[in-house]
Coordinates of C-alpha atoms and ligand atoms in Angstrom, one line a residue:
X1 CA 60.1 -89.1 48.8
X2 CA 59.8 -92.6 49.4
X3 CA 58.5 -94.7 52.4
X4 CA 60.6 -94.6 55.4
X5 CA 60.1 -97.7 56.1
X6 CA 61.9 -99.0 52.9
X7 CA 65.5 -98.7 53.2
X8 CA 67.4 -97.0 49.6
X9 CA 69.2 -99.5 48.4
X10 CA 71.8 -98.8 45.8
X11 CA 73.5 -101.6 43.6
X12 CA 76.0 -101.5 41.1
X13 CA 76.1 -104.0 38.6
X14 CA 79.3 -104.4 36.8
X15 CA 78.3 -107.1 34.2
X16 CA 81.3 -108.8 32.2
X17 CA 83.9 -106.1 33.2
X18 CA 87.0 -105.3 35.2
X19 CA 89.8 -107.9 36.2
X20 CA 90.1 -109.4 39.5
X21 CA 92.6 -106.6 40.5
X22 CA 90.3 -103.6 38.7
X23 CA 87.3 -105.2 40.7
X24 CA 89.4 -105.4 44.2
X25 CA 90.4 -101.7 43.6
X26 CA 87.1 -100.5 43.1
X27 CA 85.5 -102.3 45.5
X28 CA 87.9 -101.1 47.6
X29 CA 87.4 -97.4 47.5
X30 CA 83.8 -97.6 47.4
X31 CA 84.1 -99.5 51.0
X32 CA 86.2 -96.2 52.1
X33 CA 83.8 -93.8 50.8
X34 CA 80.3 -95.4 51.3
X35 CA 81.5 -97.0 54.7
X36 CA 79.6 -94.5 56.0
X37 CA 76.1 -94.7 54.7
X38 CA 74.5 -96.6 57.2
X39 CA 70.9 -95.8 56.2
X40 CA 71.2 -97.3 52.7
X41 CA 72.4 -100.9 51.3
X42 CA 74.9 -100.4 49.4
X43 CA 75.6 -103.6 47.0
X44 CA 78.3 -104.7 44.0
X45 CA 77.6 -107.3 41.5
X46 CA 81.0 -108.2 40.1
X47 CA 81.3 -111.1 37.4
X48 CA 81.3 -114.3 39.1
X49 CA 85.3 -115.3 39.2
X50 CA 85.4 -112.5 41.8
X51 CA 83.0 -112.7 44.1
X52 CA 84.9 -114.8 46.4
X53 CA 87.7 -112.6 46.7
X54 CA 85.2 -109.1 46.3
X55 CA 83.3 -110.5 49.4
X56 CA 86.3 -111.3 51.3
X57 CA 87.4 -107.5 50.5
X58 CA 84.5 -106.2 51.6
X59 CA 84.0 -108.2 55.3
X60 CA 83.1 -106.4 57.9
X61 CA 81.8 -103.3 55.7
X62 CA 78.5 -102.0 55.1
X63 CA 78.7 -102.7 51.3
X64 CA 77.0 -106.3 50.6
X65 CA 77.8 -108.3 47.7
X66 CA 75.5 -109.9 44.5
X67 CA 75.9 -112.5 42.0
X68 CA 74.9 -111.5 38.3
X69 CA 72.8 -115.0 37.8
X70 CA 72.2 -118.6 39.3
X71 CA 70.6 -121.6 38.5
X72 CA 67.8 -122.5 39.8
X73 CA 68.7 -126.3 41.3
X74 CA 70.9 -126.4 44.8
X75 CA 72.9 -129.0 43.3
X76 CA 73.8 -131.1 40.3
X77 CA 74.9 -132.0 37.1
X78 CA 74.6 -128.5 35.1
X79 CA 78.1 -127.9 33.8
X80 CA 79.0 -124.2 33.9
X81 CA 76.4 -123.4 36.4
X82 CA 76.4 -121.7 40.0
X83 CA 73.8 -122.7 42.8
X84 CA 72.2 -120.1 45.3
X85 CA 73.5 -122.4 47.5
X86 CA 77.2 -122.2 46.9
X87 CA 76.8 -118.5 46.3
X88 CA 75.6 -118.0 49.7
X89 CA 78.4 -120.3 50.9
X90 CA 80.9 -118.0 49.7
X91 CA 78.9 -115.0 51.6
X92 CA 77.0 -113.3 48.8
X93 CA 74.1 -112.2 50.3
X94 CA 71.7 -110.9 46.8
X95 CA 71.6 -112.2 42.7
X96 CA 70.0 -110.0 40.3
X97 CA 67.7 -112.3 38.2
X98 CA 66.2 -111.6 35.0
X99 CA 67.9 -109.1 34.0
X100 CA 66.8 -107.8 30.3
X101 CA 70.3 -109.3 29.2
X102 CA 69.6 -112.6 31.0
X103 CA 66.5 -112.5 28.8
X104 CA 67.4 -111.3 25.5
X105 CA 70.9 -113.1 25.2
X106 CA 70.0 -116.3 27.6
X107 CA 66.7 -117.5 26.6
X108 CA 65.7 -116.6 30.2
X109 CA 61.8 -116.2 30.5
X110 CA 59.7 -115.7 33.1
X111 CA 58.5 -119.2 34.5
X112 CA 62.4 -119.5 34.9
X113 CA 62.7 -116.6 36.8
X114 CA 60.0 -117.7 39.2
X115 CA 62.1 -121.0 39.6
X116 CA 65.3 -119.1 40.4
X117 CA 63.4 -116.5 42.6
X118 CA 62.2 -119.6 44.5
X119 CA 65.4 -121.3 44.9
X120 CA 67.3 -117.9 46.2
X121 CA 65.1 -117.1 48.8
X122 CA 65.1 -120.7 49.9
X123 CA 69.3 -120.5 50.0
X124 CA 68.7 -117.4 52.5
X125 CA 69.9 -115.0 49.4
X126 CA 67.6 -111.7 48.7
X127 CA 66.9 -111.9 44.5
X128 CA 66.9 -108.8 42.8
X129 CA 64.4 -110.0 40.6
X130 CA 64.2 -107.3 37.1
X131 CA 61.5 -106.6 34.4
X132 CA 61.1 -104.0 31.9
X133 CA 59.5 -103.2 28.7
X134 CA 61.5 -102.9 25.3
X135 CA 60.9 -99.8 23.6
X136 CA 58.8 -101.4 20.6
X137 CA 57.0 -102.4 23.8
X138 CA 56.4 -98.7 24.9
X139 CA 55.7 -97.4 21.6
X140 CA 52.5 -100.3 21.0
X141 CA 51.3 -99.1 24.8
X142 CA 52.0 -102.6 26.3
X143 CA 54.7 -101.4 29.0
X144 CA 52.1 -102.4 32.0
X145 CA 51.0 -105.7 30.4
X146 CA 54.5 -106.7 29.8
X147 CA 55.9 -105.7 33.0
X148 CA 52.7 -106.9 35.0
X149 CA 53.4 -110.7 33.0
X150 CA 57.2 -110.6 34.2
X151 CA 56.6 -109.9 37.7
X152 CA 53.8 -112.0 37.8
X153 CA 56.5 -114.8 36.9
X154 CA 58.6 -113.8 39.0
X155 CA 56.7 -114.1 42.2
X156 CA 54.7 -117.1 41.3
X157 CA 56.5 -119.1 43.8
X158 CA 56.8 -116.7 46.4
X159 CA 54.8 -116.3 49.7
X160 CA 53.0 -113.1 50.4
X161 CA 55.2 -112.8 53.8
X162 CA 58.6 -113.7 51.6
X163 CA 57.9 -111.1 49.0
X164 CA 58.6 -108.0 51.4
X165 CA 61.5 -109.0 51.8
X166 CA 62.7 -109.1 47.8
X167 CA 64.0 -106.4 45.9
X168 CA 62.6 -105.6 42.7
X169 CA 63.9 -103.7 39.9
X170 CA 61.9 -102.1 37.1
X171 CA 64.8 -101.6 33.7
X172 CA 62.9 -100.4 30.4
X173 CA 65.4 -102.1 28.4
X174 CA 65.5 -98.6 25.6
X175 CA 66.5 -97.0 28.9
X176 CA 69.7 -99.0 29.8
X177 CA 73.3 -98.4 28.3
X178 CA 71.8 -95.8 26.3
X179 CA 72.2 -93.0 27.9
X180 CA 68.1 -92.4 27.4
X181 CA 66.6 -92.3 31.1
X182 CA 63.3 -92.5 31.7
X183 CA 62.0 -89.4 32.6
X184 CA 60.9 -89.6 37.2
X185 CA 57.3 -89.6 35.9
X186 CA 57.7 -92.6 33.7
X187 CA 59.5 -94.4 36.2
X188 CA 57.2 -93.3 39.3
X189 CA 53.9 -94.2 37.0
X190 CA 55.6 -98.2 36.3
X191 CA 56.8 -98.5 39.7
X192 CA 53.1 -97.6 41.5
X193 CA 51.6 -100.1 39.0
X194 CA 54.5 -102.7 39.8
X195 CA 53.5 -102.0 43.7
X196 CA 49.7 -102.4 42.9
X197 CA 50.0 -105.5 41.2
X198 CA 52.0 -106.5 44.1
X199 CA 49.0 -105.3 46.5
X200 CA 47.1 -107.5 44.9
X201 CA 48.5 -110.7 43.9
X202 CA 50.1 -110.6 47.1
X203 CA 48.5 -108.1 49.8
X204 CA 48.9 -104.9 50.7
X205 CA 52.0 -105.7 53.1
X206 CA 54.3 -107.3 50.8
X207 CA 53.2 -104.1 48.5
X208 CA 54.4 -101.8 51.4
X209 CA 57.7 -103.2 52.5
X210 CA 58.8 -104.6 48.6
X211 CA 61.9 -102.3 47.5
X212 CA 61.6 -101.2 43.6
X213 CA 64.6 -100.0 42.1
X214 CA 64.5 -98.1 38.9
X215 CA 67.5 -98.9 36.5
X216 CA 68.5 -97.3 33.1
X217 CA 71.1 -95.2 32.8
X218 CA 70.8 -94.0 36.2
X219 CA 73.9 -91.1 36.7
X220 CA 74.6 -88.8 39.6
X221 CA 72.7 -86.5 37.9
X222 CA 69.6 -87.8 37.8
X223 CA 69.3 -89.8 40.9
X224 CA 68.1 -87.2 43.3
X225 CA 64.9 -86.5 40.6
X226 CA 64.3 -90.4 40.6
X227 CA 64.6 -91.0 44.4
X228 CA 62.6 -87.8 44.9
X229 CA 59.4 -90.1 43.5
X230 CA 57.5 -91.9 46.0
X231 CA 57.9 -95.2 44.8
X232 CA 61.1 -95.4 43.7
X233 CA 63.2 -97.3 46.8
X234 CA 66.8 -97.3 45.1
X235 CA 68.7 -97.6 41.9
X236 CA 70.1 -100.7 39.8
X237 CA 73.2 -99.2 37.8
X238 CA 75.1 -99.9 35.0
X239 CA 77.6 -97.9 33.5
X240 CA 77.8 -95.7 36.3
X241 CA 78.7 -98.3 38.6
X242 CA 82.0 -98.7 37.1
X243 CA 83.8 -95.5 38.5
X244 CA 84.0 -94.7 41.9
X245 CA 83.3 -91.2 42.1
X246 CA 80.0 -91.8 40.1
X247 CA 78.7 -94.4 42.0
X248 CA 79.8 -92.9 45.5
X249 CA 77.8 -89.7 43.9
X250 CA 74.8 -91.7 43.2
X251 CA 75.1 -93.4 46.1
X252 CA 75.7 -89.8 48.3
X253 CA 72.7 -88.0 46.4
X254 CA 70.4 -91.0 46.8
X255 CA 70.8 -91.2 50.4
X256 CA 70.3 -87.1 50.7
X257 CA 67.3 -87.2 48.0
X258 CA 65.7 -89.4 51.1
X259 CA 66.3 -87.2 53.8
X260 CA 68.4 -89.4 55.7
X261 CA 71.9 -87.5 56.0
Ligands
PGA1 P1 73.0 -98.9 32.7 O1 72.6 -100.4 33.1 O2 73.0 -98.1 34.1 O3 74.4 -98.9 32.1 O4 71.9 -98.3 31.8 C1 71.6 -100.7 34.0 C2 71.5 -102.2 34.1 O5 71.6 -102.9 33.1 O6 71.2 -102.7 35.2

């Protein structure tokens, strides 16, 4: 089971689905249903046209909303782009950066990650900052030097005493939409690493307090076995995330796996 001291937190990310009124009405109910769960963040990441209205939906709940992306700048002229800034304006209190897709379709990288990770914390937002191997990765034995060179990037610019406080996410990217899970062992053995390297680069408190979430076609059946591992703080989902009673079950079984009900 995982450190007490690291609070489960539980996001669903619903990439470049649902209308406004499909995202209201799911929001919705998982308000009604996780309202409860005080011992666990509970956190959406709707498409960006939403978040305003997703946010206002959930005030005054337990369930906290993310952005999918951000640029890295405050301000300025970058036509089609969102600030941290203006997303924590509008009351969105995380953004998932990096994320595999971000990489593969977007050109991200990991120097750019860094920058945005920067610029997040400094607009008061929490990044959910994500690395993960691909499977040609896995299969050539590189998974640790791969996910050591992303995270590295993506702290860079961080401060030992900030980096508690951010939530990491570790995605093999053969692991997500594809129904293929890693197995707890594979995750648990990538996540200690991903705490090490954290111990070191920056000390063994940021290493204690950092949240890892494992993603990858996380489902209500397997979340107990994941959160059951000892490094494994909380879940990034997919899929899942887009039907209530699955992510109010993953959300449920996560929270019980920790011995918090
Ligand atoms: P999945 O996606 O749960 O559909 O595998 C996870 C993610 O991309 O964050």
């Amino acid at each position: 089971m995982s450190n007490p001291n690291r609070r489960p937190i539980l996001a669903g990310n619903w990439k470049m689905h649902l209308t406004l009124a499909e995202g209201l009405a799911l929001a919705t109910e998982i308000r009604n249903r996780c309202g409860r769960f005080r011992q666990a963040d509970v956190v959406l990441a709707p498409v960006s046209l939403a978040l305003l209205s997703i946010v206002e939906r959930l005030a005054d709940s337990n369930v906290a909303v993310a952005a999918q992306n951000c640029h890295a700048a405050a301000k300025g002229a970058f036509t089609g782009e969102v600030s941290p800034v203006q997303l924590r304006d509008l009351g969105v209190r995380y953004v998932i950066l990096g994320h595999s897709e971000r990489r593969q379709f977007f050109g991200e990288n990991d120097e750019g990650v860094g920058k945005k990770g920067r610029s997040t914390v400094d607009a008061g937002l929490i990044p959910i900052l994500c690395v993960g191997e691909s499977l040609a990765e896995r299969e050539a034995g590189r998974t640790l030097e791969v996910v050591t060179r992303q995270l590295d990037g993506a702290l860079a610019l961080l401060l030992p005493e900030e980096v508690g406080g951010v939530v990491l996410a570790y995605e093999p990217v053969w692991a997500i939409g594809t129904g293929r899970t890693a197995t707890p062992a594979q995750a648990q053995e990538t996540h200690a690493a991903i705490r090490r390297r954290v111990a070191s680069t920056h000390g063994e408190d940021a290493a204690k307090n950092v949240r890892i979430q494992y993603g990858g076609s996380v489902k209500p059946d397997n979340i107990a076995e994941l959160m059951a591992e000892a490094d494994i703080d909380g879940a990034l989902v997919g899929g899942a995330s887009l039907d209530a009673d699955s992510f109010v079950n993953i959300v449920t079984r996560a929270v019980h796996a920790s011995g918090l009900e």
